[in-house]
CSV table of C-alpha atoms in Angstrom, one decimal:
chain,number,residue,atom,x,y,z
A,29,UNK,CA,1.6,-1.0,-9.8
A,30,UNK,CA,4.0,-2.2,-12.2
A,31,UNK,CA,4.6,-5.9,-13.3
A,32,UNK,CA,7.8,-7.6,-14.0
A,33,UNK,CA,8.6,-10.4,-16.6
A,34,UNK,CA,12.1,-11.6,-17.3
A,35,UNK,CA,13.0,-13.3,-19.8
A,36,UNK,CA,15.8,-14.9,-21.9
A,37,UNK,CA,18.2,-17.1,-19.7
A,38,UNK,CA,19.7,-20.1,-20.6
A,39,UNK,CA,22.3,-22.0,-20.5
A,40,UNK,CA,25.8,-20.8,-22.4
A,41,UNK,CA,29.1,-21.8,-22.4
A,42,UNK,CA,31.9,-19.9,-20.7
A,43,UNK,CA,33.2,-17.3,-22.6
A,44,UNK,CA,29.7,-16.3,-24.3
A,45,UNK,CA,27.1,-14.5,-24.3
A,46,UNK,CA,23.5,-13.8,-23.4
A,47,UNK,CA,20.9,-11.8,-23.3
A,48,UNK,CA,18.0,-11.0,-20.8
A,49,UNK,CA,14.7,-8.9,-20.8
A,50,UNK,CA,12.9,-7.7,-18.3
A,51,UNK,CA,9.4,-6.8,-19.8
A,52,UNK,CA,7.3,-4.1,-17.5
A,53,UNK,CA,3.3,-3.4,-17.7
A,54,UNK,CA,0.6,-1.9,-15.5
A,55,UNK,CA,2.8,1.3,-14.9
A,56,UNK,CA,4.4,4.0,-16.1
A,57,UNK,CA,8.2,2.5,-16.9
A,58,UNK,CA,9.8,5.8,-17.3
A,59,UNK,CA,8.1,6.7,-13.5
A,60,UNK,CA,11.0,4.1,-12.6
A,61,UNK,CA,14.6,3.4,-11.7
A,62,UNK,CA,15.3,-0.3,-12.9
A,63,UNK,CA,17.7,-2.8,-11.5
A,64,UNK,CA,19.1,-6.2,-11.7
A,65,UNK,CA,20.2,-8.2,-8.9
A,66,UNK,CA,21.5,-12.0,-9.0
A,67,UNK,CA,21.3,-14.8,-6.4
A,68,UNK,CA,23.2,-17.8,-7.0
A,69,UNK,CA,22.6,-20.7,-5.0
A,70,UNK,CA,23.5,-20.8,-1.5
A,71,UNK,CA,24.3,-16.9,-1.8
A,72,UNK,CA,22.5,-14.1,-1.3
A,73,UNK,CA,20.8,-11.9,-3.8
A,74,UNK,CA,23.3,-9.5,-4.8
A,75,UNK,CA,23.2,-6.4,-7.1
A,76,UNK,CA,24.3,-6.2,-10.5
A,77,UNK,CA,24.1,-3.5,-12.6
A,78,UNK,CA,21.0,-0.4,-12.3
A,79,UNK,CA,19.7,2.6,-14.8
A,80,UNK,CA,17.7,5.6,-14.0
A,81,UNK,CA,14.1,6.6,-14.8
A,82,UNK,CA,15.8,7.7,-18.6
A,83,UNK,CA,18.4,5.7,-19.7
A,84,UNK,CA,21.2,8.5,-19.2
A,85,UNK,CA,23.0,6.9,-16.0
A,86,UNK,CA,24.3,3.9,-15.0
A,87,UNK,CA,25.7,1.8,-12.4
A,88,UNK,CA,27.4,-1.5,-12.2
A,89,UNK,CA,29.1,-3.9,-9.6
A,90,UNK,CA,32.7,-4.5,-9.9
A,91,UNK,CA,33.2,-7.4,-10.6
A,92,UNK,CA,30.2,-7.1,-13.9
A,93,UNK,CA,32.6,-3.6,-14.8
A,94,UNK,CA,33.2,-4.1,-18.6
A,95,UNK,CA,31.2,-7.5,-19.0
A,96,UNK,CA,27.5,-6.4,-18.5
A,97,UNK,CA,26.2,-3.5,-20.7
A,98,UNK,CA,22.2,-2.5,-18.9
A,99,UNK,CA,19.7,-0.6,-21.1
A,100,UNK,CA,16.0,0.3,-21.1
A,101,UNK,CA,13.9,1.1,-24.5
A,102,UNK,CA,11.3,2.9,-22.5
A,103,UNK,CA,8.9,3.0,-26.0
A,104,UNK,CA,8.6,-0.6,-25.1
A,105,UNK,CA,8.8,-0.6,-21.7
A,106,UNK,CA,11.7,-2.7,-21.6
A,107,UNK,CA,15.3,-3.3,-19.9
A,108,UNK,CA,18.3,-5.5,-20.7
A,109,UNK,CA,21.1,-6.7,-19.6
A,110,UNK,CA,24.0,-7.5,-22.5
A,111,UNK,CA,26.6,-10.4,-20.3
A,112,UNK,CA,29.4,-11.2,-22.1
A,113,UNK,CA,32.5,-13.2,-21.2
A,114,UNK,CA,30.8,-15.0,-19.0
A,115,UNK,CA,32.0,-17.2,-16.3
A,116,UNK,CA,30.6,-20.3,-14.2
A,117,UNK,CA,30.5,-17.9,-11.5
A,118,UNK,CA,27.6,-16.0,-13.4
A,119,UNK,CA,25.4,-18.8,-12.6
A,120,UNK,CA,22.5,-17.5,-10.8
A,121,UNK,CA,19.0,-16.6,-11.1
A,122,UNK,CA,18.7,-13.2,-12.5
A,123,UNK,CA,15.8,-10.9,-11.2
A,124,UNK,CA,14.8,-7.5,-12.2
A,125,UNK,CA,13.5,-5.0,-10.1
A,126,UNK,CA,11.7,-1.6,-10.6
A,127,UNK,CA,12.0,1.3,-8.2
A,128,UNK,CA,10.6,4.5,-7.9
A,129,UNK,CA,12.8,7.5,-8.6
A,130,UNK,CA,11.9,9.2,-5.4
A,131,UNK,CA,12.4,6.9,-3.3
A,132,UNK,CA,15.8,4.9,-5.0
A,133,UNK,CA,17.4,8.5,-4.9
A,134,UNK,CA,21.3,7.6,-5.2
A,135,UNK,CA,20.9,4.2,-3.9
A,136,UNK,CA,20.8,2.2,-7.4
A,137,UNK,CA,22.3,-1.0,-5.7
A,138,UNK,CA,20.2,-1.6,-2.6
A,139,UNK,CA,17.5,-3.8,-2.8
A,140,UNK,CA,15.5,-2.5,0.1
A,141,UNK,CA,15.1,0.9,-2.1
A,142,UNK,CA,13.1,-1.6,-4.7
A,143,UNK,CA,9.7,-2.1,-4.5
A,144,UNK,CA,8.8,-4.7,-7.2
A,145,UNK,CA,10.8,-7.7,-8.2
A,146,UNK,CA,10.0,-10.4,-10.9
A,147,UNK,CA,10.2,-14.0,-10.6
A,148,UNK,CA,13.6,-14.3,-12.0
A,149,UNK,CA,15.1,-16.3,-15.2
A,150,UNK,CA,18.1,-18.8,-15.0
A,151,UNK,CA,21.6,-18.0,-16.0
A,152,UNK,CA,24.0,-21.2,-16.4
A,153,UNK,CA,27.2,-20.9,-17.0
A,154,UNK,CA,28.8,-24.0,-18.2
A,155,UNK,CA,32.9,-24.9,-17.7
């Protein structure tokens, strides 16, 4: 079973940039399909961007198109997620989530298809 740390939110300025890590252990991270989904407050969790088991595909909402660059260094059993131009409307808690290939098939952006979450780290986006 595979743990989930994130790490590296903050609070930036609009217009910048950031950062965030999502450190796995206790499985095998290549075995997985990683995502990151966002909830802001008073919203619900929405999805964000997604990569498959290798690093080859990826997948990202509309509106984070251009802006968000995900990655995974699977040597250190790690994802990322580049923001730039950020906006106050990026404000959220940012949570990473791992899924099993087999079972995430095609369906990068739905949560239900992920079975392990972190606890989240804070994105603010300041005006």
């Amino acid at each position: 079973q595979v743990q989930l740390v994130e790490s590296g939110g903050g609070l930036v300025q609009a217009g910048g940039s950031l950062r965030v890590s999502c450190a796995a252990s206790g499985g095998t991270f290549s075995a997985y399909a990683m995502g990151w989904f966002r909830q802001a407050p008073g919203k619900e969790r929405e999805f964000v961007a997604a990569i498959n088991w290798i690093g080859g595909n990826t997948y990202y909402a509309d509106s984070m198109k251009g802006r968000f660059t995900i990655s995974r260094d699977n040597a250190k059993n790690t994802m990322y997620l580049q923001m730039n131009s950020l906006n106050p409307e990026d404000t959220a808690v940012y949570y990473c989530a791992a899924g099993i290939r087999a079972i995430i098939g095609g369906s990068y952006s739905s949560m239900q298809k992920y079975g392990y979450w972190g606890q989240g780290t804070q994105v603010t986006v300041s005006s």
